[in-house]
Tab-separated table of C-alpha atoms in Angstrom:
chain	number	residue	atom	x	y	z
A	138	MET	CA	-19.598	-12.180	11.277
A	139	SER	CA	-21.897	-11.142	8.161
A	140	TYR	CA	-20.998	-9.865	4.924
A	141	LEU	CA	-23.638	-9.322	2.179
A	142	LEU	CA	-23.131	-7.904	-1.391
A	143	THR	CA	-26.958	-7.063	-2.242
A	144	GLU	CA	-28.443	-6.821	-5.790
A	145	THR	CA	-28.731	-2.824	-4.945
A	146	THR	CA	-24.803	-2.819	-4.616
A	147	ALA	CA	-24.811	-2.376	-0.821
A	148	ILE	CA	-22.077	-3.617	1.269
A	149	ILE	CA	-23.511	-4.643	4.657
A	150	LEU	CA	-21.423	-5.133	7.791
A	151	ASP	CA	-23.656	-6.147	10.903
A	152	ASN	CA	-25.960	-3.167	11.222
A	153	VAL	CA	-23.411	-0.852	8.822
A	154	ARG	CA	-24.762	-0.288	5.409
A	155	LEU	CA	-22.384	1.023	2.683
A	156	GLN	CA	-24.378	1.989	-0.128
A	157	PRO	CA	-23.457	2.602	-2.852
A	158	PRO	CA	-19.781	1.197	-2.686
A	159	VAL	CA	-18.217	4.272	-3.512
A	160	ALA	CA	-16.022	5.607	-0.497
A	161	LEU	CA	-14.091	8.780	0.177
A	162	ALA	CA	-10.244	7.849	0.881
A	163	PRO	CA	-8.465	9.059	3.990
A	164	LEU	CA	-6.122	11.971	2.852
A	165	ALA	CA	-3.761	13.605	5.664
A	166	GLY	CA	-4.661	17.447	5.863
A	167	ILE	CA	-7.509	17.061	3.347
A	168	THR	CA	-10.439	14.697	4.375
A	169	ASP	CA	-11.177	16.906	7.601
A	170	LEU	CA	-14.845	17.146	8.785
A	171	PRO	CA	-15.713	20.123	6.325
A	172	PHE	CA	-14.664	18.194	3.290
A	173	ARG	CA	-16.136	14.908	4.358
A	174	GLN	CA	-19.371	16.637	4.901
A	175	LEU	CA	-19.290	18.225	1.671
A	176	VAL	CA	-18.733	15.014	-0.174
A	177	ALA	CA	-21.211	13.342	1.446
A	178	SER	CA	-23.990	16.003	0.695
A	179	PHE	CA	-23.470	14.979	-2.988
A	180	GLY	CA	-23.476	11.235	-2.051
A	181	ALA	CA	-20.813	8.724	-1.074
A	182	GLY	CA	-21.454	5.121	0.584
A	183	TRP	CA	-18.992	6.039	3.617
A	184	VAL	CA	-16.225	8.578	4.318
A	185	VAL	CA	-13.114	8.098	6.114
A	186	SER	CA	-11.350	10.364	8.427
A	187	GLU	CA	-7.797	11.747	8.141
A	188	MET	CA	-5.374	8.941	9.645
A	189	VAL	CA	-5.196	9.600	13.324
A	190	ALA	CA	-1.893	8.528	15.439
A	191	SER	CA	-3.449	6.329	18.219
A	192	GLN	CA	-1.046	7.184	21.013
A	193	GLU	CA	-1.628	10.890	20.187
A	194	MET	CA	-5.358	10.877	20.240
A	195	VAL	CA	-5.327	8.883	23.406
A	196	GLN	CA	-3.104	11.029	25.100
A	197	ALA	CA	-4.989	14.290	23.777
A	198	LYS	CA	-2.171	15.713	21.893
A	199	PRO	CA	-2.831	19.360	20.632
A	200	GLY	CA	-4.553	19.156	17.015
A	201	VAL	CA	-5.060	15.334	17.126
A	202	ARG	CA	-8.641	15.285	18.206
A	203	GLU	CA	-9.475	18.014	16.086
A	204	ARG	CA	-8.342	16.120	12.972
A	205	ALA	CA	-10.443	13.358	14.078
A	206	GLU	CA	-13.469	15.520	14.557
A	207	LEU	CA	-15.443	13.117	12.857
A	208	GLY	CA	-19.094	13.934	13.003
A	209	TYR	CA	-19.550	10.634	15.075
A	210	ASP	CA	-23.205	10.803	14.727
A	211	GLN	CA	-23.146	10.918	11.063
A	212	GLN	CA	-24.006	7.722	9.093
A	213	GLY	CA	-21.259	6.160	7.008
A	214	THR	CA	-18.246	7.461	8.951
A	215	ALA	CA	-14.974	5.500	9.507
A	216	VAL	CA	-12.163	6.864	11.614
A	217	GLN	CA	-8.701	5.595	10.477
A	218	ILE	CA	-6.122	4.989	13.136
A	219	ALA	CA	-2.548	4.183	12.765
A	220	GLY	CA	0.336	3.023	15.279
A	221	ARG	CA	2.708	0.381	15.917
A	222	GLU	CA	1.870	-0.638	19.597
A	223	ALA	CA	-1.083	-2.814	20.206
A	224	TYR	CA	-2.170	-1.010	23.520
A	225	TRP	CA	-2.457	2.373	21.943
A	226	LEU	CA	-4.580	1.107	18.984
A	227	ALA	CA	-6.900	-0.689	21.240
A	228	GLU	CA	-7.240	2.149	23.436
A	229	ALA	CA	-7.841	4.587	20.470
A	230	ALA	CA	-10.234	2.163	19.096
A	231	ARG	CA	-12.232	1.989	22.341
A	232	MET	CA	-12.524	5.830	22.539
A	233	ILE	CA	-13.689	6.090	18.942
A	234	GLU	CA	-16.471	3.292	19.636
A	235	ALA	CA	-17.459	5.379	22.650
A	236	ASN	CA	-17.858	8.561	20.748
A	237	GLY	CA	-20.225	6.693	18.143
A	238	ALA	CA	-18.309	6.265	14.968
A	239	ALA	CA	-19.641	3.638	12.526
A	240	MET	CA	-16.416	2.004	11.905
A	241	ILE	CA	-12.794	1.760	12.578
A	242	ASP	CA	-10.054	1.479	9.672
A	243	ILE	CA	-6.614	0.570	10.427
A	244	ASN	CA	-3.859	2.241	8.415
A	245	MET	CA	-1.200	-0.186	6.953
A	246	GLY	CA	-0.938	1.747	3.662
A	247	CYS	CA	0.552	5.184	4.294
A	248	PRO	CA	3.875	5.509	2.492
A	249	ALA	CA	4.996	8.809	4.314
A	250	LYS	CA	8.501	8.650	5.892
A	251	LYS	CA	7.595	10.219	9.002
A	252	VAL	CA	4.912	7.218	9.387
A	253	THR	CA	7.065	4.255	8.209
A	254	ASN	CA	10.087	5.424	9.937
A	255	GLY	CA	7.968	4.874	13.159
A	256	TYR	CA	7.135	1.456	12.098
A	257	SER	CA	3.467	2.237	11.078
A	258	GLY	CA	1.540	2.350	8.037
A	259	SER	CA	2.797	0.448	5.148
A	260	ALA	CA	6.213	-0.323	7.159
A	261	LEU	CA	3.805	-3.054	8.672
A	262	LEU	CA	3.748	-4.739	5.459
A	263	ARG	CA	7.486	-6.029	6.279
A	264	ASP	CA	6.457	-7.499	9.489
A	265	PRO	CA	3.117	-9.379	8.851
A	266	ASP	CA	3.209	-11.073	12.425
A	267	HIS	CA	3.503	-7.833	14.152
A	268	ALA	CA	0.778	-6.383	11.810
A	269	LEU	CA	-1.659	-9.270	12.791
A	270	ARG	CA	-1.213	-8.637	16.409
A	271	LEU	CA	-2.266	-5.013	15.902
A	272	ILE	CA	-5.257	-5.977	13.906
A	273	GLU	CA	-6.159	-8.800	16.705
A	274	ALA	CA	-5.941	-5.967	19.379
A	275	VAL	CA	-8.242	-3.551	17.664
A	276	VAL	CA	-10.832	-6.130	16.615
A	277	ASN	CA	-10.829	-7.859	20.119
A	278	ALA	CA	-11.374	-4.135	21.691
A	279	VAL	CA	-14.504	-3.037	19.985
A	280	LYS	CA	-17.759	-4.278	18.560
A	281	LEU	CA	-17.714	-2.099	15.626
A	282	PRO	CA	-16.734	-3.520	12.329
A	283	VAL	CA	-12.996	-3.067	11.743
A	284	THR	CA	-11.706	-2.553	8.328
A	285	LEU	CA	-8.062	-2.472	6.748
A	286	LYS	CA	-6.208	-0.278	4.102
A	287	THR	CA	-3.196	-1.244	2.837
A	288	ARG	CA	-0.955	-1.537	-0.415
A	289	LEU	CA	0.190	-4.203	-2.592
A	290	GLY	CA	3.538	-4.690	-0.680
A	291	TRP	CA	6.377	-2.802	0.451
A	292	ASP	CA	8.029	-3.163	-2.755
A	293	HIS	CA	8.037	-5.377	-5.752
A	294	ASP	CA	10.236	-8.034	-3.916
A	295	CYS	CA	7.444	-8.086	-0.994
A	296	LEU	CA	4.144	-8.302	-2.607
A	297	ASN	CA	2.503	-9.890	0.146
A	298	ALA	CA	-0.850	-8.077	0.376
A	299	ALA	CA	-2.894	-11.239	-0.599
A	300	ASP	CA	-1.448	-13.175	2.407
A	301	VAL	CA	-1.739	-10.095	4.961
A	302	ALA	CA	-5.395	-9.885	3.680
A	303	ARG	CA	-6.208	-13.626	4.274
A	304	ARG	CA	-4.585	-13.485	7.781
A	305	ALA	CA	-6.486	-10.216	8.518
A	306	GLN	CA	-9.777	-11.548	7.523
A	307	ASP	CA	-9.103	-14.753	9.653
A	308	ALA	CA	-8.412	-12.198	12.782
A	309	GLY	CA	-11.846	-10.389	11.967
A	310	ILE	CA	-11.278	-7.551	9.787
A	311	ARG	CA	-14.529	-7.045	7.886
A	312	LEU	CA	-13.345	-5.286	4.642
A	313	VAL	CA	-9.922	-4.450	3.012
A	314	THR	CA	-8.990	-1.622	0.668
A	315	ILE	CA	-5.814	-2.036	-1.496
A	316	HIS	CA	-4.112	0.845	-2.947
A	317	GLY	CA	-2.714	-0.515	-6.105
A	318	ARG	CA	1.008	0.576	-5.634
A	319	THR	CA	3.774	-0.691	-3.373
A	320	ARG	CA	4.867	1.816	-0.449
A	321	CYS	CA	8.224	2.105	-2.563
A	322	GLN	CA	6.284	3.606	-5.458
A	323	PHE	CA	4.403	6.215	-3.269
A	324	TYR	CA	2.155	7.619	-5.661
A	325	LYS	CA	4.517	7.515	-9.038
A	326	GLY	CA	3.392	5.430	-11.799
A	327	ALA	CA	0.124	4.072	-12.234
A	328	ALA	CA	-1.888	2.000	-9.979
A	329	ASP	CA	-1.931	-1.681	-10.828
A	330	TRP	CA	-5.839	-2.359	-10.531
A	331	ARG	CA	-5.326	-5.854	-12.185
A	332	ALA	CA	-2.951	-6.742	-9.233
A	333	ILE	CA	-5.795	-6.192	-6.710
A	334	ARG	CA	-7.494	-9.136	-8.255
A	335	GLU	CA	-5.061	-11.488	-6.403
A	336	ILE	CA	-6.218	-10.249	-3.054
A	337	LYS	CA	-9.910	-10.367	-4.121
A	338	GLN	CA	-9.349	-14.150	-4.763
A	339	ALA	CA	-7.699	-14.624	-1.448
A	340	VAL	CA	-10.443	-13.519	0.879
A	341	SER	CA	-14.236	-13.930	0.965
A	342	ILE	CA	-14.888	-10.281	2.593
A	343	PRO	CA	-15.349	-7.183	0.507
A	344	VAL	CA	-12.520	-5.761	-1.355
A	345	ILE	CA	-12.158	-2.069	-2.366
A	346	ALA	CA	-9.994	-0.900	-5.226
A	347	ASN	CA	-8.056	2.531	-4.743
A	348	GLY	CA	-5.624	4.453	-6.493
A	349	ASP	CA	-5.896	6.645	-9.649
A	350	ILE	CA	-9.608	6.539	-9.577
A	351	THR	CA	-10.530	9.985	-10.700
A	352	GLY	CA	-14.060	9.248	-12.379
A	353	PRO	CA	-16.838	7.132	-13.750
A	354	GLU	CA	-14.402	5.561	-16.659
A	355	ALA	CA	-11.507	4.868	-14.267
A	356	ALA	CA	-13.860	3.409	-11.599
A	357	LYS	CA	-15.416	1.210	-14.223
A	358	GLN	CA	-12.159	-0.106	-15.549
A	359	ALA	CA	-10.690	-0.509	-11.891
A	360	LEU	CA	-13.588	-2.648	-10.853
A	361	ALA	CA	-13.269	-4.745	-14.296
A	362	LEU	CA	-9.753	-5.430	-13.807
A	363	SER	CA	-9.785	-6.090	-10.128
A	364	GLY	CA	-12.801	-7.806	-9.663
A	365	ALA	CA	-13.222	-5.527	-6.405
A	366	ASP	CA	-16.624	-4.831	-4.826
A	367	GLY	CA	-16.243	-1.141	-4.711
A	368	VAL	CA	-13.969	1.852	-5.171
A	369	MET	CA	-12.292	4.219	-3.019
A	370	ILE	CA	-11.455	7.751	-4.369
A	371	GLY	CA	-9.083	10.330	-2.811
A	372	ARG	CA	-7.194	12.826	-4.933
A	373	GLY	CA	-9.811	12.556	-7.707
A	374	ALA	CA	-12.180	14.498	-5.342
A	375	GLN	CA	-9.650	17.266	-4.766
A	376	GLY	CA	-11.710	20.368	-6.171
A	377	ARG	CA	-14.632	18.247	-7.158
A	378	PRO	CA	-16.385	16.810	-4.244
A	379	TRP	CA	-19.216	15.622	-6.414
A	380	VAL	CA	-17.208	12.908	-8.121
A	381	LEU	CA	-18.192	10.282	-5.575
A	382	ALA	CA	-21.896	10.585	-6.690
A	383	GLN	CA	-21.012	10.710	-10.402
A	384	VAL	CA	-19.180	7.420	-10.105
A	385	ALA	CA	-22.164	6.005	-7.881
A	386	ALA	CA	-24.666	7.253	-10.458
A	387	ARG	CA	-22.759	5.788	-13.438
A	388	LEU	CA	-21.840	2.484	-11.919
A	389	HIS	CA	-24.683	1.656	-9.746
A	390	GLY	CA	-27.701	3.469	-10.681
A	391	THR	CA	-28.070	6.124	-8.004
A	392	LYS	CA	-29.327	9.601	-8.661
A	393	MET	CA	-26.789	11.674	-10.697
A	394	PRO	CA	-25.640	14.665	-8.680
A	395	VAL	CA	-26.413	18.342	-9.807
A	396	ILE	CA	-22.744	19.535	-10.404
A	397	PRO	CA	-23.045	23.137	-9.201
A	398	GLN	CA	-22.605	25.869	-11.957
A	399	GLY	CA	-22.427	29.516	-12.031
A	400	ALA	CA	-23.579	31.260	-8.987
A	401	ASP	CA	-24.003	27.710	-7.049
A	402	PHE	CA	-20.473	26.783	-7.663
A	403	ILE	CA	-19.346	30.315	-6.307
A	404	ASP	CA	-21.707	29.717	-3.260
A	405	MET	CA	-20.486	26.126	-2.701
A	406	VAL	CA	-16.882	26.948	-2.526
A	407	GLY	CA	-17.531	30.244	-0.392
A	408	ALA	CA	-19.489	27.965	1.894
A	409	HIS	CA	-16.760	25.330	2.096
A	410	TYR	CA	-14.131	28.073	2.899
A	411	SER	CA	-16.335	29.565	5.626
A	412	ALA	CA	-16.766	26.120	7.057
A	413	MET	CA	-13.157	25.589	7.376
A	414	LEU	CA	-12.680	28.959	9.001
A	415	SER	CA	-15.338	28.093	11.466
A	416	PHE	CA	-13.761	24.507	12.110
A	417	TYR	CA	-10.241	25.373	12.497
A	418	GLY	CA	-10.088	29.112	13.612
A	419	LEU	CA	-9.088	31.980	11.427
A	420	ASP	CA	-5.368	31.737	11.410
A	421	LEU	CA	-5.151	27.762	10.735
A	422	GLY	CA	-8.246	27.701	8.685
A	423	ARG	CA	-6.815	30.130	6.294
A	424	ARG	CA	-3.906	27.912	5.612
A	425	VAL	CA	-5.673	24.703	5.343
A	426	ALA	CA	-8.139	26.489	2.921
A	427	ARG	CA	-5.484	27.530	0.576
A	428	LYS	CA	-5.167	24.025	-0.757
A	429	HIS	CA	-8.870	23.505	-1.591
A	430	LEU	CA	-9.216	26.952	-2.957
A	431	GLY	CA	-6.249	25.968	-5.205
A	432	TRP	CA	-7.990	22.861	-6.441
A	433	TYR	CA	-11.217	24.655	-7.143
A	434	MET	CA	-9.381	27.297	-9.125
A	435	ASP	CA	-7.787	24.302	-11.130
A	436	GLU	CA	-11.111	23.232	-11.803
A	437	ALA	CA	-12.199	26.600	-12.927
A	438	GLY	CA	-9.098	27.570	-14.799
A	439	THR	CA	-8.339	30.568	-12.865
A	440	PRO	CA	-5.764	32.866	-14.214
A	441	ALA	CA	-2.261	32.856	-12.399
A	442	GLY	CA	-2.363	36.290	-11.262
A	443	LEU	CA	-5.961	36.102	-9.812
A	444	ARG	CA	-5.131	32.665	-8.491
A	445	LYS	CA	-1.981	33.963	-6.621
A	446	ALA	CA	-3.899	37.327	-5.314
A	447	ILE	CA	-6.796	34.785	-3.872
A	448	LEU	CA	-3.847	32.576	-1.948
A	449	THR	CA	-2.173	35.401	-0.513
A	450	HIS	CA	-5.081	37.716	0.599
A	451	ASP	CA	-4.729	38.613	4.328
A	452	THR	CA	-8.340	38.653	5.124
A	453	PRO	CA	-11.384	36.129	4.674
A	454	ASP	CA	-13.578	39.164	3.406
A	455	ALA	CA	-11.083	39.616	0.330
A	456	VAL	CA	-11.212	35.974	-0.343
A	457	LEU	CA	-14.910	35.924	-0.646
A	458	ARG	CA	-14.949	39.103	-2.378
A	459	ASP	CA	-12.644	37.935	-5.376
A	460	LEU	CA	-14.227	34.598	-5.529
A	461	ALA	CA	-16.908	35.198	-8.280
A	462	ASP	CA	-14.045	36.586	-10.353
A	463	ALA	CA	-11.622	33.673	-9.821
A	464	LEU	CA	-14.060	31.132	-10.601
A	465	ALA	CA	-15.811	32.866	-13.554
A	466	MET	CA	-14.280	30.788	-16.207
A	467	ARG	CA	-15.734	27.810	-14.958
A	468	VAL	CA	-18.862	29.566	-14.557
A	469	ALA	CA	-18.659	30.443	-18.419
A	470	ALA	CA	-17.946	26.735	-19.287
């Protein structure tokens, strides 16, 4: 097992090079293939798929493999899986490896009730012994680097991430990402980047800080307080797919991205909209696209009336027709 943090700020896991150490977090219903490709086009060390339920993936439940349509052959792609049974996690991992993904990430941090009620996600922090059995099953099933994403603990009476990370490292986990909140906090309050330092000190594998990292200054502070090796950005990229590249440029000296302005911004949004329709089909694509269009209009300061019209248009042609007006305020800025 090899791990190296180079002078050029690359994390190297076997033959997988993560450079710069700035990653796109998995976000359910958001980090689909079209969005990951857009973020990667600006510059990111790696991107992580939406969380995929392992048993449903193996059994080919409708919609699951579509969510896990990963661009397997694209460099720097990790597939995140979740589950509570070692068999299904291992089978899903084998399937993912066979399809050519670069890495596999195990979700032990999702706070959603529909996940934790099924004893998956962050619920596993309440049963570290079982969590470790699941980790061992995945690690032993594949040759790919396996990583782990989790939280500080279940609640403030169960802050056990350092112990879980240490045991996970011993079981073969190659990198761990810590969201700086407990499960019971969900996304309330502020992420505690300083608390991540305990996990960093407990292991020798790379540690990635996550939570409330919205831009270069927040990333710089998160690294300083946590001592982490890199950052993972989720909600901060909504409507701003270039933000990871901005962080990488400011912190690691990579090329500063050209942030689209004027007609280029309108073209980018229009292309992303069209990509979602192509990926999902017309009906589902229109529904999925609304959230992204809303974030782009937040970025542009679109007036409320025009925003509502865009989000309720019946046809893609009408959406594309009105995008220029909807995004004009950002153009003017």
